[in-house]
Coordinates of C-alpha atoms and ligand atoms in Angstrom, one line a residue:
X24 CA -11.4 12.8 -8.7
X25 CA -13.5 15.9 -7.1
X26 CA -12.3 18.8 -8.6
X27 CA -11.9 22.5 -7.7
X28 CA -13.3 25.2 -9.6
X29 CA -12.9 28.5 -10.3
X30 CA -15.7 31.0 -8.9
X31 CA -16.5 33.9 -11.5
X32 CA -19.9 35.6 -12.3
X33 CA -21.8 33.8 -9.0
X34 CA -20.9 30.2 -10.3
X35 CA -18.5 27.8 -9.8
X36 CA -16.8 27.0 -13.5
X37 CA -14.2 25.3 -15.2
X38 CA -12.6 27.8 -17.5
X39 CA -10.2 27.5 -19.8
X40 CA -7.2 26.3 -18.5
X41 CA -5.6 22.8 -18.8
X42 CA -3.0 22.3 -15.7
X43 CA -4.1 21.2 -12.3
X44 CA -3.2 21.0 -9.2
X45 CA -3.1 17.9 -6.6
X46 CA -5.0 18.9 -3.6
X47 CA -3.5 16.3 -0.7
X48 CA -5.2 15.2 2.7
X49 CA -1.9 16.4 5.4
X50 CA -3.2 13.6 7.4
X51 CA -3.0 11.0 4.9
X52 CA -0.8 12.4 2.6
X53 CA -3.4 11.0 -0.2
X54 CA -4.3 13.1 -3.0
X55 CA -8.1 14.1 -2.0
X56 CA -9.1 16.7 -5.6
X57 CA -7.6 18.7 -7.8
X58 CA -8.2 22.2 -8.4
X59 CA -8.0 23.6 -11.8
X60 CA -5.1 26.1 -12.8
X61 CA -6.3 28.9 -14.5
X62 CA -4.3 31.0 -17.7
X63 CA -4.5 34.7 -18.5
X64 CA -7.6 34.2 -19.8
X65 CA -9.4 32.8 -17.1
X66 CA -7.8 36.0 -15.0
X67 CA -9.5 38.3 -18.0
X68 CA -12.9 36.3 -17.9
X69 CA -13.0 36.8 -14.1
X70 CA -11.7 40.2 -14.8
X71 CA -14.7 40.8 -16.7
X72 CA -17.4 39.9 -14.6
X73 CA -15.7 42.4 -11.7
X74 CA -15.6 45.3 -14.0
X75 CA -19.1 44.5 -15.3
X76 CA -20.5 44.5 -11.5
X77 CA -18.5 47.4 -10.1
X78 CA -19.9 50.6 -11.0
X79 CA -23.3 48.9 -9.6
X80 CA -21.9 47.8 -6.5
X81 CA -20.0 51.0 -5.6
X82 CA -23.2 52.7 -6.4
X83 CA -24.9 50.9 -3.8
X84 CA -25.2 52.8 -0.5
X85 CA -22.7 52.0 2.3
X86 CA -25.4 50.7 4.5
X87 CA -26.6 48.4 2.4
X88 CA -23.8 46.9 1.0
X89 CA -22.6 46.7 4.9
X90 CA -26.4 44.9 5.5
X91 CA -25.0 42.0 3.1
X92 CA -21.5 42.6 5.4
X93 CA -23.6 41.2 7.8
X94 CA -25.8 38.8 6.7
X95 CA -22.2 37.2 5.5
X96 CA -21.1 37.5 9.1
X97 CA -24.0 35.3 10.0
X98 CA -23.3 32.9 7.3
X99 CA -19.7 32.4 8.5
X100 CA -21.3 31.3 12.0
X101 CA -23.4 29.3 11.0
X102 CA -21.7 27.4 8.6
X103 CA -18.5 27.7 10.6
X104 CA -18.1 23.8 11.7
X105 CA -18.4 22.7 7.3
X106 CA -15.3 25.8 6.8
X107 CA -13.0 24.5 9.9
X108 CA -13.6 20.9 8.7
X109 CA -12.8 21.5 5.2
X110 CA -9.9 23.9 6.1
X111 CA -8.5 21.0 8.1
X112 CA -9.0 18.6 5.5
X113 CA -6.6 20.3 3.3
X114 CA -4.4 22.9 5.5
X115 CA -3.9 20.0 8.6
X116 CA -4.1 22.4 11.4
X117 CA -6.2 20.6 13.8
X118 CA -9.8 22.1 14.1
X119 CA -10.2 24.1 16.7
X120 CA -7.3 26.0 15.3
X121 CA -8.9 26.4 11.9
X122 CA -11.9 28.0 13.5
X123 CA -9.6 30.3 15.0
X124 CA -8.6 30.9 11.4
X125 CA -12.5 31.6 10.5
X126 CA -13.0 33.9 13.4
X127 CA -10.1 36.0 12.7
X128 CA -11.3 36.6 9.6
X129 CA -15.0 37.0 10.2
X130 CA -13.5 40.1 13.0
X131 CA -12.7 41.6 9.9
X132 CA -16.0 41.2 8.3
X133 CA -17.3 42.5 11.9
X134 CA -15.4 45.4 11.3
X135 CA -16.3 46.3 7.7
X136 CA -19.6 46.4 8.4
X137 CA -18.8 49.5 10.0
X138 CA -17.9 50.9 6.6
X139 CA -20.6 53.6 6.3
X140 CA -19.1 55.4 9.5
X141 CA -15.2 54.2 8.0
X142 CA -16.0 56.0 4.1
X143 CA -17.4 59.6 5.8
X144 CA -14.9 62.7 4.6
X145 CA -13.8 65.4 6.0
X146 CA -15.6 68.8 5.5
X147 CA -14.7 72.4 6.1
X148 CA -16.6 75.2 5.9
X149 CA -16.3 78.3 5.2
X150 CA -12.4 77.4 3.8
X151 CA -12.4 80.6 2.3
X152 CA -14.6 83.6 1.1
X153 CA -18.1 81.7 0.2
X154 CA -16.2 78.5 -0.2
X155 CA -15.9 74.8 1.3
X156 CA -13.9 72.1 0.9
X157 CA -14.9 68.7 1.0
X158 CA -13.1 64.8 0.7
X159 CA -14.4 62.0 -0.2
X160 CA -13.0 58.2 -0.3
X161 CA -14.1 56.7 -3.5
X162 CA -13.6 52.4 -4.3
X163 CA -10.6 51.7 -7.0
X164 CA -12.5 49.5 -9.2
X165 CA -11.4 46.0 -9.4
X166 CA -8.9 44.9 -6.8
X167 CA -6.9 41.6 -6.7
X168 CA -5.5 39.5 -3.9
X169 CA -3.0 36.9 -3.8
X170 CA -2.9 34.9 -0.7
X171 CA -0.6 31.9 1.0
X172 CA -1.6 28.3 2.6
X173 CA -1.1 29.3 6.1
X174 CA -4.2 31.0 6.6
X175 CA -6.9 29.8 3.8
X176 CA -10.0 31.7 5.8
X177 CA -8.3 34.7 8.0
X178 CA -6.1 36.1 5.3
X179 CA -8.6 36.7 2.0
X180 CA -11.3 38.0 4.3
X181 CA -8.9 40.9 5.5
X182 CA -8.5 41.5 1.6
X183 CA -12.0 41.2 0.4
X184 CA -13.9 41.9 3.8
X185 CA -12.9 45.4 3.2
X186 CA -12.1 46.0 -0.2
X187 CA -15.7 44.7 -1.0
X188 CA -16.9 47.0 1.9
X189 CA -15.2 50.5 0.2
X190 CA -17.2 49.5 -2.9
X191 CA -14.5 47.7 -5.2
X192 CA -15.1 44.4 -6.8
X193 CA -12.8 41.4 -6.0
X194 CA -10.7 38.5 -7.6
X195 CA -8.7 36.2 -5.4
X196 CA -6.4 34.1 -6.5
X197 CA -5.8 31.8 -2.9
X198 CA -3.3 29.6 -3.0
X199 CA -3.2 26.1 -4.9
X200 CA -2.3 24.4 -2.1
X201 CA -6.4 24.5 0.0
X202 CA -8.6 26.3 -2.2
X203 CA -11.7 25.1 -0.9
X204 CA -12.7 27.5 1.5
X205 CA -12.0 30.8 -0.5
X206 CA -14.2 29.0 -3.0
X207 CA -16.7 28.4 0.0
X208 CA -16.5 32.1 1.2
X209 CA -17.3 33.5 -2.2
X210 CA -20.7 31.1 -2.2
X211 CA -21.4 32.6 0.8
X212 CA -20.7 36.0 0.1
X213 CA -23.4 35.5 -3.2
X214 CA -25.6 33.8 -0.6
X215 CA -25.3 37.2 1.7
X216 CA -26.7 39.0 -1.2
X217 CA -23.5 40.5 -3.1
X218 CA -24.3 40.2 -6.9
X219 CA -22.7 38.3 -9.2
X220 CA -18.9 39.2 -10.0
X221 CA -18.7 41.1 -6.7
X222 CA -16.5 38.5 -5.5
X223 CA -14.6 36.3 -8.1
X224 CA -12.0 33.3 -7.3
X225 CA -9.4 32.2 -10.1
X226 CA -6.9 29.3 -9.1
X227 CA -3.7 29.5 -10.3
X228 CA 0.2 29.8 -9.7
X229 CA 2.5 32.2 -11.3
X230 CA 0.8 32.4 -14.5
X231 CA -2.0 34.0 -13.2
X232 CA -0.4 36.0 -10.5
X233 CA 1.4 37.0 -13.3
X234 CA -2.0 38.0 -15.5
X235 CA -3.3 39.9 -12.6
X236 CA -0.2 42.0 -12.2
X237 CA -0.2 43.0 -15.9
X238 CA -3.8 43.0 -15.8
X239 CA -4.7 47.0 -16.9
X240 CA -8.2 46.7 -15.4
X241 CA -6.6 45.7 -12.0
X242 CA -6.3 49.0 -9.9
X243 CA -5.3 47.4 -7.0
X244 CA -3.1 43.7 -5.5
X245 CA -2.9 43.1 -1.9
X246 CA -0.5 40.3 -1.4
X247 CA 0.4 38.0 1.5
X248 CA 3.2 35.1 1.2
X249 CA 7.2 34.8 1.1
X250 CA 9.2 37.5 1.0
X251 CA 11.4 37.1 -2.0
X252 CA 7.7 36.5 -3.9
X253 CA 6.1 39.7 -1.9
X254 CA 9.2 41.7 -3.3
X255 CA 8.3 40.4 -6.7
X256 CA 4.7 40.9 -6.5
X257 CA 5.8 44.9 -5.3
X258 CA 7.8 45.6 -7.9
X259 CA 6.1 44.5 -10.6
X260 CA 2.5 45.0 -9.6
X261 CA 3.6 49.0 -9.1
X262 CA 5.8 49.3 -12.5
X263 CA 2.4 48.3 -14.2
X264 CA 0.9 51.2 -12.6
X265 CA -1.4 49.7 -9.5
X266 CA -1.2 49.7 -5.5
X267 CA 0.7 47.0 -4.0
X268 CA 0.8 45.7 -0.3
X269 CA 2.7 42.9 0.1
X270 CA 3.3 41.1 2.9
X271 CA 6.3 38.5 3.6
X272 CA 7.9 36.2 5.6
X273 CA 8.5 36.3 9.3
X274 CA 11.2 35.4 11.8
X275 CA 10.0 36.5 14.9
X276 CA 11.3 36.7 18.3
X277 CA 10.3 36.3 22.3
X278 CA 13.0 38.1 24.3
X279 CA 12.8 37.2 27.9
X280 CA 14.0 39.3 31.0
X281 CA 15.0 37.3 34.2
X282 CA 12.0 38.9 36.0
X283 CA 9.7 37.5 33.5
X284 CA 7.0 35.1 34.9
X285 CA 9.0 31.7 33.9
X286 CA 6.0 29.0 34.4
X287 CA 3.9 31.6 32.0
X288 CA 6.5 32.7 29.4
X289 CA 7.3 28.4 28.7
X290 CA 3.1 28.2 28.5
X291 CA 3.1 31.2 26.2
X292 CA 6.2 30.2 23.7
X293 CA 5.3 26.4 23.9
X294 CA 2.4 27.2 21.9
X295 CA 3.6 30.2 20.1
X296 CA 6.6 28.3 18.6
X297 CA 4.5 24.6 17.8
X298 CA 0.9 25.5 17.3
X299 CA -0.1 25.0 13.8
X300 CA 3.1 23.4 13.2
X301 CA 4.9 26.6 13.6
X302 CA 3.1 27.6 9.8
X303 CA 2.2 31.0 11.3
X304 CA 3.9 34.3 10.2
X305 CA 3.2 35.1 13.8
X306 CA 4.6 31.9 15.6
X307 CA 7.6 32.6 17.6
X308 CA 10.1 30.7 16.7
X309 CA 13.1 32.2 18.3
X310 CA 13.7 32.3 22.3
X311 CA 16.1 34.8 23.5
X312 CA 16.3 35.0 27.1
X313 CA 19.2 36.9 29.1
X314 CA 21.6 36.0 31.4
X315 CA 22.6 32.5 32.1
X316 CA 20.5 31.5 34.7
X317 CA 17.2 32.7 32.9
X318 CA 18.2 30.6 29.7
X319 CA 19.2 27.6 31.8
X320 CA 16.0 27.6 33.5
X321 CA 14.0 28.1 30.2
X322 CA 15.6 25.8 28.7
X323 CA 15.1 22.8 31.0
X324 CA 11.1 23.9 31.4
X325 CA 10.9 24.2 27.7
X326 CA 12.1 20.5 27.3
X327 CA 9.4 19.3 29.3
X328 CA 6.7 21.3 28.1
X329 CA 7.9 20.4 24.4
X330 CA 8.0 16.2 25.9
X331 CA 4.7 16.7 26.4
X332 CA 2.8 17.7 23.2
X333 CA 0.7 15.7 21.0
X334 CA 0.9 15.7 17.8
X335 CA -2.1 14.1 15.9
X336 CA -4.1 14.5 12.9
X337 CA -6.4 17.4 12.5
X338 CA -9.5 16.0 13.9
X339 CA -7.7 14.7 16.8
X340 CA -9.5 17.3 19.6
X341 CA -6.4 16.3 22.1
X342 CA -3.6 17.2 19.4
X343 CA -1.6 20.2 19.9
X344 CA -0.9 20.6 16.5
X345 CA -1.5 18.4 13.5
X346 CA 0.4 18.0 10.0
X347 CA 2.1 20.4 7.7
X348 CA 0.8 21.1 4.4
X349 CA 3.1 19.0 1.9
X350 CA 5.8 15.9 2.3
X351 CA 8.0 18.9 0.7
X352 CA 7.3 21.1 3.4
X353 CA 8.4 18.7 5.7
X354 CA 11.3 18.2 3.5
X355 CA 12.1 21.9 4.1
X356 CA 12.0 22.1 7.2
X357 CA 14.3 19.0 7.9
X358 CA 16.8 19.7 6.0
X359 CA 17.3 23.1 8.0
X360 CA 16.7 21.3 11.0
X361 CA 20.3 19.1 9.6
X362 CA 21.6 22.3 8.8
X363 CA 21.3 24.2 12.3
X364 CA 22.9 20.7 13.6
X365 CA 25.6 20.8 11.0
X366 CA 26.2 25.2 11.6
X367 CA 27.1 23.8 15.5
X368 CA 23.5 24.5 17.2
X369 CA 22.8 22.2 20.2
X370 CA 19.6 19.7 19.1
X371 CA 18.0 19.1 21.8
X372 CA 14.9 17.2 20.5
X373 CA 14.6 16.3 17.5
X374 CA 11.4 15.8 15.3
X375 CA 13.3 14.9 12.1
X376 CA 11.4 10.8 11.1
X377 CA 8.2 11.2 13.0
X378 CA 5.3 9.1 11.8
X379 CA 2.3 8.6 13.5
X380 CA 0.5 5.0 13.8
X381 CA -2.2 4.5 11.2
X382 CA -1.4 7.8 9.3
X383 CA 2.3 6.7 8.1
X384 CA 1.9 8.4 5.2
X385 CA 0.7 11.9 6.5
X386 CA 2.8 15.1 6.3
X387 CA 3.6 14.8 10.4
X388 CA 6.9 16.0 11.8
X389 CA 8.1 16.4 15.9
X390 CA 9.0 19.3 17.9
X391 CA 12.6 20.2 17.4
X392 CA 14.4 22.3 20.2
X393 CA 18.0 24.1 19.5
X394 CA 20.1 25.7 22.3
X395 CA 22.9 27.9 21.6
X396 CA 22.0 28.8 17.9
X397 CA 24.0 31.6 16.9
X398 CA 23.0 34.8 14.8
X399 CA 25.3 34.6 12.2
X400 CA 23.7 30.9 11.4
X401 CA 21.7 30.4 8.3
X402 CA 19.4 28.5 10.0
X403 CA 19.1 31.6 12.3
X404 CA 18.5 34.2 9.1
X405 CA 16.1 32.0 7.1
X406 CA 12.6 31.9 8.2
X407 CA 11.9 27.9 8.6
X408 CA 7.9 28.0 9.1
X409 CA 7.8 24.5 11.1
X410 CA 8.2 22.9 14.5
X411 CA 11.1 24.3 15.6
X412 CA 12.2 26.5 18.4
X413 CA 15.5 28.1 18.1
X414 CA 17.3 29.7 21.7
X415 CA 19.5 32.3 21.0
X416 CA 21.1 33.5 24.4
X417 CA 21.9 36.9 24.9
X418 CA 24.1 38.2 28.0
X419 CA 22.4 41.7 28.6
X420 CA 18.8 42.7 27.4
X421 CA 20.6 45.5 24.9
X422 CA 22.1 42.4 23.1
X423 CA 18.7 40.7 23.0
X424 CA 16.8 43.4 21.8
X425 CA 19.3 43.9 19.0
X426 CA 18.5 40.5 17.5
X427 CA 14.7 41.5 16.1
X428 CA 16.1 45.1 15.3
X429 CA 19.2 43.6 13.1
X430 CA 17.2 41.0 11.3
X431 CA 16.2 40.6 8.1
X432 CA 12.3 40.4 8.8
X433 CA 10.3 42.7 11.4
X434 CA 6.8 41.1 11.5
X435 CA 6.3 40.5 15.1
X436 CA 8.0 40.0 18.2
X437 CA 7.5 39.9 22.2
X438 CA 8.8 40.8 25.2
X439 CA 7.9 38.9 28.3
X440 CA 8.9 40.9 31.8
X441 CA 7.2 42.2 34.9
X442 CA 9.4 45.6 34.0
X443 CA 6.8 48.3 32.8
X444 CA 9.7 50.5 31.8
X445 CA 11.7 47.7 30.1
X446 CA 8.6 47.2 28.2
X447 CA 7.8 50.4 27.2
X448 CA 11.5 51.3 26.1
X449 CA 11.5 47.7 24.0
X450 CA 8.0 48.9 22.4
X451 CA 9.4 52.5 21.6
X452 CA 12.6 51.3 20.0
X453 CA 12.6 48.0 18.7
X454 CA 13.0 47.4 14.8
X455 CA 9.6 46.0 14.4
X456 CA 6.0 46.2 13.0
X457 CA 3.7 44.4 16.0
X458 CA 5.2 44.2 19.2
X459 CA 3.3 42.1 22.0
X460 CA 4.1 43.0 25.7
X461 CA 3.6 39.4 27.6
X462 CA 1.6 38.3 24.5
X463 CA 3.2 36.0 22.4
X464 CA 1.4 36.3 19.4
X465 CA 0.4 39.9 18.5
X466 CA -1.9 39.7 15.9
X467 CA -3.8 43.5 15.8
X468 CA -7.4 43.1 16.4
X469 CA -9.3 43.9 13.0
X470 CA -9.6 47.4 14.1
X471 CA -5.9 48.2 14.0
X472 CA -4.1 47.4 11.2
X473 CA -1.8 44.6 10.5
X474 CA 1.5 44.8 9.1
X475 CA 5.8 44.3 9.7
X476 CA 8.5 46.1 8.7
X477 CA 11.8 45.3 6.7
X478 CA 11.3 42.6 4.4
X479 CA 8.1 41.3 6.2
X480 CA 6.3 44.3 4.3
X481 CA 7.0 45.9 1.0
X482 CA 4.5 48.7 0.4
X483 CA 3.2 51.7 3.0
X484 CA -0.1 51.0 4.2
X485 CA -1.2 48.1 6.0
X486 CA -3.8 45.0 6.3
X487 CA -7.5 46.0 7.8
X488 CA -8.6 48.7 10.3
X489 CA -8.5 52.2 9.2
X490 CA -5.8 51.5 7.0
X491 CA -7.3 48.8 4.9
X492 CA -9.8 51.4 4.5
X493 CA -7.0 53.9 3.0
X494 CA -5.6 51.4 0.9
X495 CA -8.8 50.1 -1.4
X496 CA -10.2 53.9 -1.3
X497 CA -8.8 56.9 -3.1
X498 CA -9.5 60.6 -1.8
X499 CA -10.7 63.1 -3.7
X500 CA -11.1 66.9 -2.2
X501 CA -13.8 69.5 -3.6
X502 CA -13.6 72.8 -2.9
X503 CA -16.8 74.5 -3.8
X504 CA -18.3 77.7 -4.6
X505 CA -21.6 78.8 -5.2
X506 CA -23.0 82.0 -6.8
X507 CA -23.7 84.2 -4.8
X508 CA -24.8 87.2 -6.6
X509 CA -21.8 89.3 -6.9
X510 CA -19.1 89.3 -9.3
X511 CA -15.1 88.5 -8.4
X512 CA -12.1 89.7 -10.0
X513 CA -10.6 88.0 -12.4
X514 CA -7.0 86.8 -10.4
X515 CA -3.3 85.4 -12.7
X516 CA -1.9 84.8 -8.8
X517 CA -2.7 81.4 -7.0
X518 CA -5.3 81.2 -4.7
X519 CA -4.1 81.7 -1.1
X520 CA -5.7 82.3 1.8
X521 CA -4.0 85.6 2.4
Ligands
NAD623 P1 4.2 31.5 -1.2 O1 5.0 32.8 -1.3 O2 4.8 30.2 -1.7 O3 2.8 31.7 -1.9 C1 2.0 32.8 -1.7 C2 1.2 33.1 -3.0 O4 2.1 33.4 -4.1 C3 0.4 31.9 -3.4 O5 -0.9 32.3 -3.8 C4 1.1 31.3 -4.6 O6 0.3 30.7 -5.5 C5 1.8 32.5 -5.2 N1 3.1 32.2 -5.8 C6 3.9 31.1 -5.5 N2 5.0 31.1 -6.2 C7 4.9 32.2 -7.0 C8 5.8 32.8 -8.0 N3 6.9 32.3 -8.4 N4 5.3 33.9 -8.6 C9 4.2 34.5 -8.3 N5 3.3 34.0 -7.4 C10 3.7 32.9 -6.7 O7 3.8 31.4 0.4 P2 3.1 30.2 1.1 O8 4.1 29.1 1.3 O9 1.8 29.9 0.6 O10 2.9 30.9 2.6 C11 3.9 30.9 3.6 C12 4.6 32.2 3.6 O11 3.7 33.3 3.7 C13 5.6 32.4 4.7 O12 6.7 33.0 4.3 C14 4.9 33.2 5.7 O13 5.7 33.9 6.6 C15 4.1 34.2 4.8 N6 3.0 34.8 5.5 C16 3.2 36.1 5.8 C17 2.1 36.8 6.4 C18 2.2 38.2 6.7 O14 1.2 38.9 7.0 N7 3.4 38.8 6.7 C19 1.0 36.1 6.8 C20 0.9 34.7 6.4 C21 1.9 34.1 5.8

């Protein structure tokens, strides 16, 4: 059985832990490897080599360690076809989706290369008599991130893309569902010319997410997954002392106006709410539109477009979306399909016992459509993170925009409408991190910053752009003074600028 190693020190190696994990094919539903699960003292080892390499890497100037920033960049295009296939191979979105997942991330390499421009202070002269103040942003040390399954490329690289970038050295502990690629990236990184330790990968689970948040060389844990897990992750990762971002789960919404562009909005949330299975935080898989007649007619397109899709196996360059990541997953999702059915939610199509011929034993599921779901359903509150679109009518848009304000998470949501002042009054005032204005899926480009509110996001400062930059760097101010000849008082009163 091919098996998964850890990546500490420049080298793939085996450490010392005993446990493994089954690394399945989606499409097959065969166990394809196992990757190796590591203990505290893996986590120390890795530890080890980052605190070894840091003070030499944050030493380094900014241009140069942005030149390997680039030369990475380069290896991620050219090598992008071996990531997407292996991503696939163990993820299941289909392809061209997992190069999406590759390019997302590699926009966030583009963007730390810009890190010598991102690092410069601020500077005053003359702040006072003879004296200047300066600030500087100065790397943490040795930073850790914990990522999900959903996004094995996109997510790390807008950890370690600029972490690495500030000067800080990196472990990441992906998640034990796809490993491969992070292991892949962090070869490539080496090959980009980042020394040994620079970038470190431990496998794990709890244990070592566990080891890294009680870790006292760890400075830093950036930390993308379920909420309940995120608010874990917070809570303990600060009590010990370090920064914590954590991201969580998602339940976002697409509230439709009856001027919206109908044939574009069912285009836009077709794929929103079924691409990649619906395993996005950003997928949208609740429909709100207002007034009768708008939700009739949505309805009735959305059943067609939703007839239409094709579901196939990752490779499959005419399937819409492919597998999800495990049988449980599936089993997840099902059983809160039977519980929307069972809270009185209208099932229009049901993807519950799909199998797909000559792949019977793959992870697949169907599209599932609700009408007339309810917001005090379960099935409503819970995030579901599968094939299933939810409609939750709303009589005026007041009562449709309350929906994403009210609830629980505030990742993302979207407004489609022709109504520039509708829009901008939604954008202004809705209870939500990333809002898209006729865009269904809002991710930030890698300049802004990336985050949700509520319990999408515990911790203050958010993923990439300027604010990634903020949250691997600390400032430190100087204010200066030179001699200058003469002599000063000696003062018992704070200095003020009276
Ligand atoms: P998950 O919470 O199960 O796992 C995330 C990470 O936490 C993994 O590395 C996993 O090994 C680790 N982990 C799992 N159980 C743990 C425990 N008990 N203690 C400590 N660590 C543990 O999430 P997932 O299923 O891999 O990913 C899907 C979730 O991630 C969804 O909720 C989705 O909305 C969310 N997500 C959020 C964002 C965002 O930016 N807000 C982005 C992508 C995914």
């Amino acid at each position: 059985m091919r098996e998964i190693l850890h990546f500490v020190n420049g080298e793939r190696v085996a450490l010392t832990g005993q446990r493994r994990s089954d690394i399945f094919n989606p499409n097959t539903g065969q166990v394809q490897a196992q990757a190796a699960l590591g203990t505290a003292d893996d986590l120390g080892t890795a530890v080890a080599a980052a605190r070894a390499a840091q003070p030499g890497w944050a030493a380094t100037n900014p241009q140069k360690r942005a030149r390997v920033l680039f030369n990475f960049k380069q290896l991620l295009e050219d090598n992008m076809d071996e990531l997407a296939e292996l991503l696939s191979s163990e993820h299941g979105k289909v392809v061209a989706d997992s190069r999406g997942d590759v390019q997302r991330g590699l926009e966030v390499i583009e963007f730390a290369c810009g890190i010598p421009h991102l690092l410069k202070g601020e500077y005053t002269e003359n702040a006072g008599g003879g004296i200047d103040v300066y600030s500087m942003r100065q790397p943490l040390g040795v930073c850790a991130g914990i990522t999900p399954f959903n996004f094995p490329a996109m997510i790390p690289m807008w950890m370690f893309g600029v972490a690495i970038a500030c000067g800080n050295t990196f472990i990441l502990k992906p998640s034990e569902k796809d490993p491969s690629v992070p292991v892949r990236l962090a070869e490539l990184m080496m090959e980009a010319g980042a020394p040994a330790g620079v970038l470190n990968v431990v496998h794990g689970d709890k244990e070592v997410v566990d080891a890294i948040l009680h870790h006292p060389d760890i400075s830093a844990v950036s930390f993308v997954g379920s909420s309940d897990i995120a608010q874990y992750v917070y809570a303990t990762g600060t009590a010990n002392g370090k920064r914590v971002q954590a991201m969580g789960g998602a339940k976002n919404h697409g509230i439709i106006l009856p001027d919206a562009d109908m044939e574009q909005t069912v285009k836009d949330m077709v794929g929103a709410a079924y691409g990649s299975a619906g395993e996005r935080c950003m997928a949208l898989p609740v429909a709100v539109p207002v007034g009768k007649k708008t939700a009739d007619t949505f309805v009735e397109m959305m059943t067609e477009e939703v007839g239409k899709l094709n579901i196939g196996v990752s490779t499959d360059p005419d399937a819409h979306y492919g597998p999800v990541v495990s049988a449980a997953h599936r089993q997840r999702i099902e059983q809160y399909i039977a519980m929307g059915v069972e809270e009185g939610a209208s099932l229009l199509i049901d993807g519950r016992g799909m199998t797909l011929q000559g792949h019977e034993e793959g992870f697949f599921i169907g599209p599932s459509l609700f009408d007339n779901v309810k917001p005090d359903m379960q099935s409503y509150r819970d995030e579901i993170f599968g094939p299933v679109l939810q409609v939750v009518r709303a009589e005026t848009a007041e009562e449709a925009i309350a929906l994403p304000s009210n609830h629980q998470y505030g990742n993302g949501v979207a407004i489609f409408t022709r109504d520039g002042n509708a829009a901008r009054e939604f954008a202004r005032n809705v209870n939500v991190g990333m809002v898209g204005i006729n865009v269904p899926i809002p991710v930030p480009v890698s300049y802004h910053t990336f985050g949700g509110w509520k319990r999408s996001a515990f911790g203050d400062i958010n993923q990439h752009g300027p604010e990634g930059v903020r949250f691997w760097t600390k400032v430190k101010t100087v204010t200066q003074r030179w001699p200058s000849g003469s002599v000063s008082d000696q003062s018992f009163i704070i200095p003020t600028m009276q």
